[in-house]
JSON list of C-alpha atoms in Angstrom, two decimals:
[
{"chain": "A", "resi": 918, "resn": "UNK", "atom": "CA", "xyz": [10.34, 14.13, -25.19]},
{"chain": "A", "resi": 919, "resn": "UNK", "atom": "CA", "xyz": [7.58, 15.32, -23.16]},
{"chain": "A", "resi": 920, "resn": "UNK", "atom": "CA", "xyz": [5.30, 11.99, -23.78]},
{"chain": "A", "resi": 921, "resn": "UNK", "atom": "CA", "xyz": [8.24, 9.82, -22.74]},
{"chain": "A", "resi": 922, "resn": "UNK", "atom": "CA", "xyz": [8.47, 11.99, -19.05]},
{"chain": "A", "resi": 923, "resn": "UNK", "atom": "CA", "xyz": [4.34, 11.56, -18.86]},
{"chain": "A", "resi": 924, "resn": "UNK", "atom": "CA", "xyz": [4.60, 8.07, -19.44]},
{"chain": "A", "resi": 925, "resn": "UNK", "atom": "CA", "xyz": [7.36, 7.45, -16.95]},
{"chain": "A", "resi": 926, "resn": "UNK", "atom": "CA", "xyz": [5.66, 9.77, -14.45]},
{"chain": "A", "resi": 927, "resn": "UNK", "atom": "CA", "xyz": [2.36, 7.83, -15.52]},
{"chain": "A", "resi": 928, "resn": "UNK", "atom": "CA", "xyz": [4.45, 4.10, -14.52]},
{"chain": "A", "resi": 929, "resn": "UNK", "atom": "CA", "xyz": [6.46, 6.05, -11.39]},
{"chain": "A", "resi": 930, "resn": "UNK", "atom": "CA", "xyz": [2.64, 6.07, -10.10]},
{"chain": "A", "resi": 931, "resn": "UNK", "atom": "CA", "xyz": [1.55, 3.07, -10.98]},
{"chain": "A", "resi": 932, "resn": "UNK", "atom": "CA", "xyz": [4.35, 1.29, -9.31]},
{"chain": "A", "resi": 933, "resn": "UNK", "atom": "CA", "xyz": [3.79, 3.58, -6.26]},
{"chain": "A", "resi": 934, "resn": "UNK", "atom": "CA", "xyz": [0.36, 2.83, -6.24]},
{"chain": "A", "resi": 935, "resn": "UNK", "atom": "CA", "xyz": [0.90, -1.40, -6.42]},
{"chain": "A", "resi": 936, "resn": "UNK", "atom": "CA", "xyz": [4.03, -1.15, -3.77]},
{"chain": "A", "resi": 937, "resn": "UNK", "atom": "CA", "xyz": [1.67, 0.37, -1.92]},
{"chain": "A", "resi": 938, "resn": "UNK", "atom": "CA", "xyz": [-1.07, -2.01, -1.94]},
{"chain": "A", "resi": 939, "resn": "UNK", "atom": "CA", "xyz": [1.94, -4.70, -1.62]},
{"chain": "A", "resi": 940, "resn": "UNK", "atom": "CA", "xyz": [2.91, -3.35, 2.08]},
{"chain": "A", "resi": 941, "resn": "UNK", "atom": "CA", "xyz": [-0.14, -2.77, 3.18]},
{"chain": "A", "resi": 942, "resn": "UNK", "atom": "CA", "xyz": [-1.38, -6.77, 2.56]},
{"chain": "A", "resi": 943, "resn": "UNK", "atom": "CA", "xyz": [2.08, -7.74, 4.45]},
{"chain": "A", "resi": 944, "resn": "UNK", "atom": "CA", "xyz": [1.14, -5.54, 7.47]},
{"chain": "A", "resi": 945, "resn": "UNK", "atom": "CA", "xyz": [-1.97, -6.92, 7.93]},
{"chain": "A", "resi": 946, "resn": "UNK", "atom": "CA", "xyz": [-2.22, -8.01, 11.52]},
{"chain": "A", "resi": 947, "resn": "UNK", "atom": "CA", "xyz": [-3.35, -11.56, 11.30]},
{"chain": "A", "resi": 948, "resn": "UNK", "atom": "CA", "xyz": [0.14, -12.39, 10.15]},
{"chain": "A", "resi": 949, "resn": "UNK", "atom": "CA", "xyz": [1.57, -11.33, 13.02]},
{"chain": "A", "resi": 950, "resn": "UNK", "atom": "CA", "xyz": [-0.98, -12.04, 15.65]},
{"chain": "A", "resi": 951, "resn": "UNK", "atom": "CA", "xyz": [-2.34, -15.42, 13.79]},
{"chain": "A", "resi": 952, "resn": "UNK", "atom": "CA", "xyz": [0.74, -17.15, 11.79]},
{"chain": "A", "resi": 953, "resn": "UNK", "atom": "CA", "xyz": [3.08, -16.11, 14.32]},
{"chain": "A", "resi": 954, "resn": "UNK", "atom": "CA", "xyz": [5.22, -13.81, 12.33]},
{"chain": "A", "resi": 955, "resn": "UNK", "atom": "CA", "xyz": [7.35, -11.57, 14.68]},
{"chain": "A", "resi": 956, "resn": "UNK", "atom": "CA", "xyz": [6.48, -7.93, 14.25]},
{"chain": "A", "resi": 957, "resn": "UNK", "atom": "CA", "xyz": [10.17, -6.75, 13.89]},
{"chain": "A", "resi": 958, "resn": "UNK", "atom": "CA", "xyz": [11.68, -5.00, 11.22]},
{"chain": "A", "resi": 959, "resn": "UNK", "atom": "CA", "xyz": [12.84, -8.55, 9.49]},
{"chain": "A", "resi": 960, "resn": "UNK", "atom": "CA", "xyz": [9.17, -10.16, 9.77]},
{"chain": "A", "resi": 961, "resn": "UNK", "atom": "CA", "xyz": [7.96, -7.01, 8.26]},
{"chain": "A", "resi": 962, "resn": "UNK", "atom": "CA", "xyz": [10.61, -7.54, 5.39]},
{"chain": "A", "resi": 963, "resn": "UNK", "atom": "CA", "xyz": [10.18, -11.20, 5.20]},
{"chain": "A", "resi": 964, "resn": "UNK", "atom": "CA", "xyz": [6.64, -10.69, 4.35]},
{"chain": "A", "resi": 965, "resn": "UNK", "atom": "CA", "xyz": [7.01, -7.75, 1.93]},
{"chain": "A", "resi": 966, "resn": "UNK", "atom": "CA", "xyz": [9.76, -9.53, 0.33]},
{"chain": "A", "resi": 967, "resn": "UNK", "atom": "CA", "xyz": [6.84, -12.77, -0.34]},
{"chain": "A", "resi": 968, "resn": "UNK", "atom": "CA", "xyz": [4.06, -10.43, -1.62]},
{"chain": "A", "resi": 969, "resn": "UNK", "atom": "CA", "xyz": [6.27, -9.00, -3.67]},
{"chain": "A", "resi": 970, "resn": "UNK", "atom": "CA", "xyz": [7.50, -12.30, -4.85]},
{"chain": "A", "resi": 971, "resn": "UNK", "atom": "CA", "xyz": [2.97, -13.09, -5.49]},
{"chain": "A", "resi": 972, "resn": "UNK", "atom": "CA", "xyz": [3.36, -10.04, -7.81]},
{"chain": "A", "resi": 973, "resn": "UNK", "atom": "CA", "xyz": [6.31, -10.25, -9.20]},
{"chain": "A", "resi": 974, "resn": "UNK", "atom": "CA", "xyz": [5.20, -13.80, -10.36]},
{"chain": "A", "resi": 975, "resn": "UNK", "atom": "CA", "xyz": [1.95, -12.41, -11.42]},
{"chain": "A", "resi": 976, "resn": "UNK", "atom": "CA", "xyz": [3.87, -9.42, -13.65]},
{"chain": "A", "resi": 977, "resn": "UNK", "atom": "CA", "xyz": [6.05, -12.47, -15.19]},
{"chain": "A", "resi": 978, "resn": "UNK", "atom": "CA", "xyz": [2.74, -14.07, -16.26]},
{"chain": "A", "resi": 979, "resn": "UNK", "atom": "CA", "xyz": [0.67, -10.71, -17.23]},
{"chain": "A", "resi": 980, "resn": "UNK", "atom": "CA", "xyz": [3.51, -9.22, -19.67]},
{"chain": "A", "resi": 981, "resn": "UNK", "atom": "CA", "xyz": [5.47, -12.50, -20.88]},
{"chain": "A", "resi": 982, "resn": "UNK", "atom": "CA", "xyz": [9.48, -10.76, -22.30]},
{"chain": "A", "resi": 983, "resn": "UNK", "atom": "CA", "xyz": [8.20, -7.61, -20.95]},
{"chain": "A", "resi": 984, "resn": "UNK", "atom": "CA", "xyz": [10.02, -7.25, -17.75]},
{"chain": "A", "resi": 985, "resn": "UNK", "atom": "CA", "xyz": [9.11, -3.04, -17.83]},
{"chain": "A", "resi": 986, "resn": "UNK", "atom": "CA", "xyz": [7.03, -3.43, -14.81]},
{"chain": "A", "resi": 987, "resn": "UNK", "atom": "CA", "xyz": [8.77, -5.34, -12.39]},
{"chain": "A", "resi": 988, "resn": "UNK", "atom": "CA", "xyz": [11.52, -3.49, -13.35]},
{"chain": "A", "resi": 989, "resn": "UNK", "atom": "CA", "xyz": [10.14, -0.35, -11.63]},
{"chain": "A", "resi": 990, "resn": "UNK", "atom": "CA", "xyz": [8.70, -2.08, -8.77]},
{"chain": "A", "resi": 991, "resn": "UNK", "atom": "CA", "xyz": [11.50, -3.47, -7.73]},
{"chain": "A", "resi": 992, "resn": "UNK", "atom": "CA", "xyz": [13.29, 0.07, -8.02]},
{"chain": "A", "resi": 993, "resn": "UNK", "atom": "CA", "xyz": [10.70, 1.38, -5.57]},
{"chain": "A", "resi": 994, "resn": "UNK", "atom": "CA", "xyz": [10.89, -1.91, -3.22]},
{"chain": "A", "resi": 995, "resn": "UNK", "atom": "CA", "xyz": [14.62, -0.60, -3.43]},
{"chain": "A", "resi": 996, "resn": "UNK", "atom": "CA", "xyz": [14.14, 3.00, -2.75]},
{"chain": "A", "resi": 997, "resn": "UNK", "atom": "CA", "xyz": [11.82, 1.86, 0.14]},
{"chain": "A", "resi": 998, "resn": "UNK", "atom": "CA", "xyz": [14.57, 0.17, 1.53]},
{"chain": "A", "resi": 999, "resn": "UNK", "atom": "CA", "xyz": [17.08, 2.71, 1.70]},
{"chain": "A", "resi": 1000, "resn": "UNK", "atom": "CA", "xyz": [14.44, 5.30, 2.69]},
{"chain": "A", "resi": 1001, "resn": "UNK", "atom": "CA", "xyz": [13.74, 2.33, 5.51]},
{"chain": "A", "resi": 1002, "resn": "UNK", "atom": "CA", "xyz": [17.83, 2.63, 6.37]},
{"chain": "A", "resi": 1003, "resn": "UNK", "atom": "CA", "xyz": [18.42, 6.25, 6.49]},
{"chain": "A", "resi": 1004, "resn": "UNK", "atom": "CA", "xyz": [15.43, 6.56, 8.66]},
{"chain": "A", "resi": 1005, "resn": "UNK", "atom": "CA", "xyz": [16.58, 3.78, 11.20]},
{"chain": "A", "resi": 1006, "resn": "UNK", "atom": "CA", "xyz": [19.68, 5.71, 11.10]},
{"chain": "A", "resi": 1007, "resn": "UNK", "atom": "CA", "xyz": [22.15, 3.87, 9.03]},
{"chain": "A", "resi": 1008, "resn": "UNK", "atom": "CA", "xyz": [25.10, 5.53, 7.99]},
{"chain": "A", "resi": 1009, "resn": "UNK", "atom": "CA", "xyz": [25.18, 6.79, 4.46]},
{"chain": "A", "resi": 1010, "resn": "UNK", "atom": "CA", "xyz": [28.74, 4.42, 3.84]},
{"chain": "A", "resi": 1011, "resn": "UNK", "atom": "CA", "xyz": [26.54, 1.38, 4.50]},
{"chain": "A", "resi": 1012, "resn": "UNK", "atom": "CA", "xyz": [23.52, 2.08, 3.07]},
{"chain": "A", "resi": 1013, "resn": "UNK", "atom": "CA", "xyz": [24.15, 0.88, -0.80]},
{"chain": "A", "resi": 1014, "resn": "UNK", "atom": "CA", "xyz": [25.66, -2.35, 1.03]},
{"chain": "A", "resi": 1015, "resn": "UNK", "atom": "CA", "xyz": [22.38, -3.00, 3.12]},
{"chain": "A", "resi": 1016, "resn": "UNK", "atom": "CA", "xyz": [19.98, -2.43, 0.26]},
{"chain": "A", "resi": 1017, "resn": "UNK", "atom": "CA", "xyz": [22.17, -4.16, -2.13]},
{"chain": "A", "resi": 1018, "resn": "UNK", "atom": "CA", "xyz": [21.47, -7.32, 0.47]},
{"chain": "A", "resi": 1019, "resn": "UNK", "atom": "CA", "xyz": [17.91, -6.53, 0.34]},
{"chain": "A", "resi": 1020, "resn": "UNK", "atom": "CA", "xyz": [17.39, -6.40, -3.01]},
{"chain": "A", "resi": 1021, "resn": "UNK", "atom": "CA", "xyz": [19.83, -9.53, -3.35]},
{"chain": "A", "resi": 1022, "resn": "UNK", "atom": "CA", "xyz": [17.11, -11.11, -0.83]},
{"chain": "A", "resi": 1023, "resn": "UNK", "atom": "CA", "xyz": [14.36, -10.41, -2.56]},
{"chain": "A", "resi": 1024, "resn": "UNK", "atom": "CA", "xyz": [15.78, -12.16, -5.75]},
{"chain": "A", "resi": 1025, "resn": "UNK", "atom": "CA", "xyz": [17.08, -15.01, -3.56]},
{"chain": "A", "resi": 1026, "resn": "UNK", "atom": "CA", "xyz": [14.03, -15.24, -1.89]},
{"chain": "A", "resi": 1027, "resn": "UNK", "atom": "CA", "xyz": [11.66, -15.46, -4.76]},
{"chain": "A", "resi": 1028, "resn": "UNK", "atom": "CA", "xyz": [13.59, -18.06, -6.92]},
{"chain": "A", "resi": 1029, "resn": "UNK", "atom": "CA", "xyz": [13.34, -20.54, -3.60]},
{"chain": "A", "resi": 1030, "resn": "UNK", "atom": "CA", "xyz": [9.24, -19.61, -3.17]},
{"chain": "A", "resi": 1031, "resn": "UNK", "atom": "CA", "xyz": [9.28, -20.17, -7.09]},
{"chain": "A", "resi": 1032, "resn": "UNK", "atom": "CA", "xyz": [10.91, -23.66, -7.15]},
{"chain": "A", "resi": 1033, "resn": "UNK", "atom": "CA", "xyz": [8.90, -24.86, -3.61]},
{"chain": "A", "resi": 1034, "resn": "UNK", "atom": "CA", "xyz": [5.51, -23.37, -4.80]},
{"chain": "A", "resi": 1035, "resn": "UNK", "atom": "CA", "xyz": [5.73, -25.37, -8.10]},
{"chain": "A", "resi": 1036, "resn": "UNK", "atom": "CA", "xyz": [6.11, -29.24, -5.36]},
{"chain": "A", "resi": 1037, "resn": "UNK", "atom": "CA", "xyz": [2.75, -28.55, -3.18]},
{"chain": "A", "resi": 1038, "resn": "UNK", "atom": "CA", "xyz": [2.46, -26.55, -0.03]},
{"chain": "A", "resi": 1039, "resn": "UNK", "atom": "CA", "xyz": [4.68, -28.75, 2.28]},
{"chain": "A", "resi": 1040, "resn": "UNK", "atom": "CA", "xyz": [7.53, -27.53, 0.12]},
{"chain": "A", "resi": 1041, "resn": "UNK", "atom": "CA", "xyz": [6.28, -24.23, 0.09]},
{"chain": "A", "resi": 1042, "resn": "UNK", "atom": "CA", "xyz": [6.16, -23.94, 4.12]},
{"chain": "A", "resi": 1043, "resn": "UNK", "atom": "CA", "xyz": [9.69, -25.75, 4.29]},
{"chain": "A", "resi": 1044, "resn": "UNK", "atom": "CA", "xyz": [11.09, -23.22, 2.16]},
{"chain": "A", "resi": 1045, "resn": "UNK", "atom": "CA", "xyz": [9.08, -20.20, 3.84]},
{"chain": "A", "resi": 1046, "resn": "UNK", "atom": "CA", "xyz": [10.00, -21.48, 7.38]},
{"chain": "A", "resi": 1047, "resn": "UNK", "atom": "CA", "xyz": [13.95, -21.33, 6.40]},
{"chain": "A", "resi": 1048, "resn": "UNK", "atom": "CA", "xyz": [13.63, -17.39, 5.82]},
{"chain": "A", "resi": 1049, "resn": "UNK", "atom": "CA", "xyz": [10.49, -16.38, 7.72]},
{"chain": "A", "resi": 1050, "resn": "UNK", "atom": "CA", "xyz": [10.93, -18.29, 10.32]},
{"chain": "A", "resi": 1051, "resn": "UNK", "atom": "CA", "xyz": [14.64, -19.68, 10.88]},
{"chain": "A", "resi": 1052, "resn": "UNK", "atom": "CA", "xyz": [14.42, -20.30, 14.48]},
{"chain": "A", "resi": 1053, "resn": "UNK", "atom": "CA", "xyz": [11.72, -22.21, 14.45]},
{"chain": "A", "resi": 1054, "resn": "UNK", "atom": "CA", "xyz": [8.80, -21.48, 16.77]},
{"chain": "A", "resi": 1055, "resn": "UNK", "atom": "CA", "xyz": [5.86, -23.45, 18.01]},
{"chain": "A", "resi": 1056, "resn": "UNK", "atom": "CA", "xyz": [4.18, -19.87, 17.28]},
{"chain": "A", "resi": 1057, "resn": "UNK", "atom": "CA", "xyz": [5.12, -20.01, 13.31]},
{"chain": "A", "resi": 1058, "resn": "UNK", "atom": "CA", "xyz": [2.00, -21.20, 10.77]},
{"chain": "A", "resi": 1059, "resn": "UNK", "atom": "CA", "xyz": [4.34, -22.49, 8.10]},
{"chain": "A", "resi": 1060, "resn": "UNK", "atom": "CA", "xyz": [1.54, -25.04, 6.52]},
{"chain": "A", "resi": 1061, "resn": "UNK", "atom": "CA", "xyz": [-1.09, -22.16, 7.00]},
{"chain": "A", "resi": 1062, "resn": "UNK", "atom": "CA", "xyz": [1.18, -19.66, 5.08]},
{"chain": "A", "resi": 1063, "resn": "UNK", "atom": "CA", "xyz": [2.05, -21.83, 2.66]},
{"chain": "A", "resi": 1064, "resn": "UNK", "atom": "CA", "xyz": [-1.90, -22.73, 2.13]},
{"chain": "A", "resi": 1065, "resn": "UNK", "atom": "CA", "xyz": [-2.30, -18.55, 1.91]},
{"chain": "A", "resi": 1066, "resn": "UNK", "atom": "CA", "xyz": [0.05, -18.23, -0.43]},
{"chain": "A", "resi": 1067, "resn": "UNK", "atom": "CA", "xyz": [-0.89, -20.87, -2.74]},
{"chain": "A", "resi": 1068, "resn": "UNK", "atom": "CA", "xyz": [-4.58, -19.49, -2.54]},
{"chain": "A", "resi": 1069, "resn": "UNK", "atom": "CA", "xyz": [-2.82, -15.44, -2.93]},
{"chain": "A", "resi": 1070, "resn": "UNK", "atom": "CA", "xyz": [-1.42, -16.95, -6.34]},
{"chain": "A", "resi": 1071, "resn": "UNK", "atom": "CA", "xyz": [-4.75, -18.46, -7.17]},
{"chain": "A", "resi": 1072, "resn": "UNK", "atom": "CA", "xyz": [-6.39, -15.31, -7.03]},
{"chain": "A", "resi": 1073, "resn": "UNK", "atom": "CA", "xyz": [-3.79, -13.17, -8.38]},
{"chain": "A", "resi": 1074, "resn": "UNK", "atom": "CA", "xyz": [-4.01, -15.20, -11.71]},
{"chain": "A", "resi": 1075, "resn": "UNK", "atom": "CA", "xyz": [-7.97, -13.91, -12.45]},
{"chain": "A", "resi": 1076, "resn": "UNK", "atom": "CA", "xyz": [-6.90, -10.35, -11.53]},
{"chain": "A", "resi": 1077, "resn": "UNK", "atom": "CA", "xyz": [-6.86, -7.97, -14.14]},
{"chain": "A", "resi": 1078, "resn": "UNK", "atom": "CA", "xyz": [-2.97, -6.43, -14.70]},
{"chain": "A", "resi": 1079, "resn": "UNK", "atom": "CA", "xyz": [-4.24, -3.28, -14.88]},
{"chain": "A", "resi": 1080, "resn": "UNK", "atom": "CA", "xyz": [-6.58, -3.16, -12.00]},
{"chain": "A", "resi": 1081, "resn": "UNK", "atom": "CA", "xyz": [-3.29, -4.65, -10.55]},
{"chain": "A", "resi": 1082, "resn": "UNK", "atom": "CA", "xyz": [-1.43, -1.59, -11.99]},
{"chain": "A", "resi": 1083, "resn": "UNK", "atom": "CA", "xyz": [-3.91, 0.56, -10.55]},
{"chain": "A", "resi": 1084, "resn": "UNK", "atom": "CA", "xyz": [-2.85, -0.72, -6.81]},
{"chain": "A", "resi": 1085, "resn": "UNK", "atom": "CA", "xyz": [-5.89, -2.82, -6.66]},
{"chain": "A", "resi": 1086, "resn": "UNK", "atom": "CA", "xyz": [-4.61, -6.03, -5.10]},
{"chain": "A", "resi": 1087, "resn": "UNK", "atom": "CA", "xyz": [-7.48, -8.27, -4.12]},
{"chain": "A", "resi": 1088, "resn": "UNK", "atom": "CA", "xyz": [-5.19, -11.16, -2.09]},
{"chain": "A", "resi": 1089, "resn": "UNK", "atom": "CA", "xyz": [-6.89, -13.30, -0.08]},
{"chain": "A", "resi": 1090, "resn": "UNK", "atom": "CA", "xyz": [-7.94, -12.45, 3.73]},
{"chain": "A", "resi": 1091, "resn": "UNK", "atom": "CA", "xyz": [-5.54, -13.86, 5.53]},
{"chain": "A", "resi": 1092, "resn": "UNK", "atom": "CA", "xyz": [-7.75, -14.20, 8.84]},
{"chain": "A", "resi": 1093, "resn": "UNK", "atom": "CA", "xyz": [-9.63, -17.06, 7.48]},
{"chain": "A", "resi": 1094, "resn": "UNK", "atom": "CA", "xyz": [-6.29, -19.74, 7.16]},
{"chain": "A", "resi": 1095, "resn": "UNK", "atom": "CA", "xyz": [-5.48, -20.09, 10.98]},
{"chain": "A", "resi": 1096, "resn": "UNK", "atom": "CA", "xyz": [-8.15, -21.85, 13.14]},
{"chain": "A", "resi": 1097, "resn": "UNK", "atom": "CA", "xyz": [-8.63, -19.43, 16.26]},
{"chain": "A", "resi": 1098, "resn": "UNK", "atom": "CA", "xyz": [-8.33, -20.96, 19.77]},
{"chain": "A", "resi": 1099, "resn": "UNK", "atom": "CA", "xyz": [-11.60, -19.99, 21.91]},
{"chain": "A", "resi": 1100, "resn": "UNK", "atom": "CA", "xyz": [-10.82, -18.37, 24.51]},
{"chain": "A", "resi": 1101, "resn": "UNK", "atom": "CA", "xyz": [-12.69, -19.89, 27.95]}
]
């Protein structure tokens, strides 16, 4: 009994460690300041939501009919959700409701960046610009987020699962996709 609690404790921190490499490659500022992605609460989630979706895909790949791992980091993309909720002060009735919609994103979400990523990048930023950005902006980089995530899933395919387990998630810099304006 006592190996089965270390081993759950031992993929409780593995997930905690890879969520947490996850959010802090979708708060990087250049995809905010650079693609255009508003810096509100549903840009942050919008761009959680697609590096999960880059791992997620990866896990799929790593461990084909073993679904173990993205299993448990979805449940912590979950309980980061509701910890998100209660903190924002959401009452405890509506809660389950709200993170039920988040997590029904997220699945949503993926199975559109799955089918568009599989017809080329102009796909890709269609389908990214109808959740990212669904007012569309002149601000929003679809074709240069599209083009990142391509390259993310590139890369992600020659990392090692377990240095992925480990939280080590070498994605792409993200400054190098948008050509800065000079400033005169």
């Amino acid at each position: 009994m006592l190996k089965w609690l270390a081993k759950r404790a031992d993929a409780s921190r593995k997930a905690e460690n890879l969520y947490g490499a996850v959010v802090a490659q979708a708060r990087e500022p250049a995809f905010y300041v650079d693609f255009g992605i508003n810096d509100t609460l549903e840009g942050r989630y919008e761009l959680i939501v697609l590096h999960m979706f880059l791992v997620l895909e990866k896990l799929r790949e790593a461990f084909p009919g073993d679904t173990r791992w993205s299993r448990i980091l979805i449940e912590r993309f979950v309980t980061d959700m509701d910890d998100c909720m209660r903190e924002l002060g959401v009452g405890d009735m509506t809660v389950p409701k709200r993170v039920k919609g988040a997590a029904a994103g997220l699945y949503g979400r993926a199975q559109r960046y799955r089918e568009a990523s599989g017809l080329g990048q102009d796909a890709l930023a269609v389908a990214l610009s109808e959740f990212i950005c669904a007012e569309p902006t002149p601000e929003f980089r679809a074709q240069e987020l599209a083009a990142y995530v391509l390259e993310a899933a590139r890369v992600l395919k020659e990392i090692d699962p377990e240095d992925m387990l480990a939280g080590i998630l070498k994605l792409p810099d993200p400054n190098g996709f948008v050509e800065r304006k000079e400033l005169s």
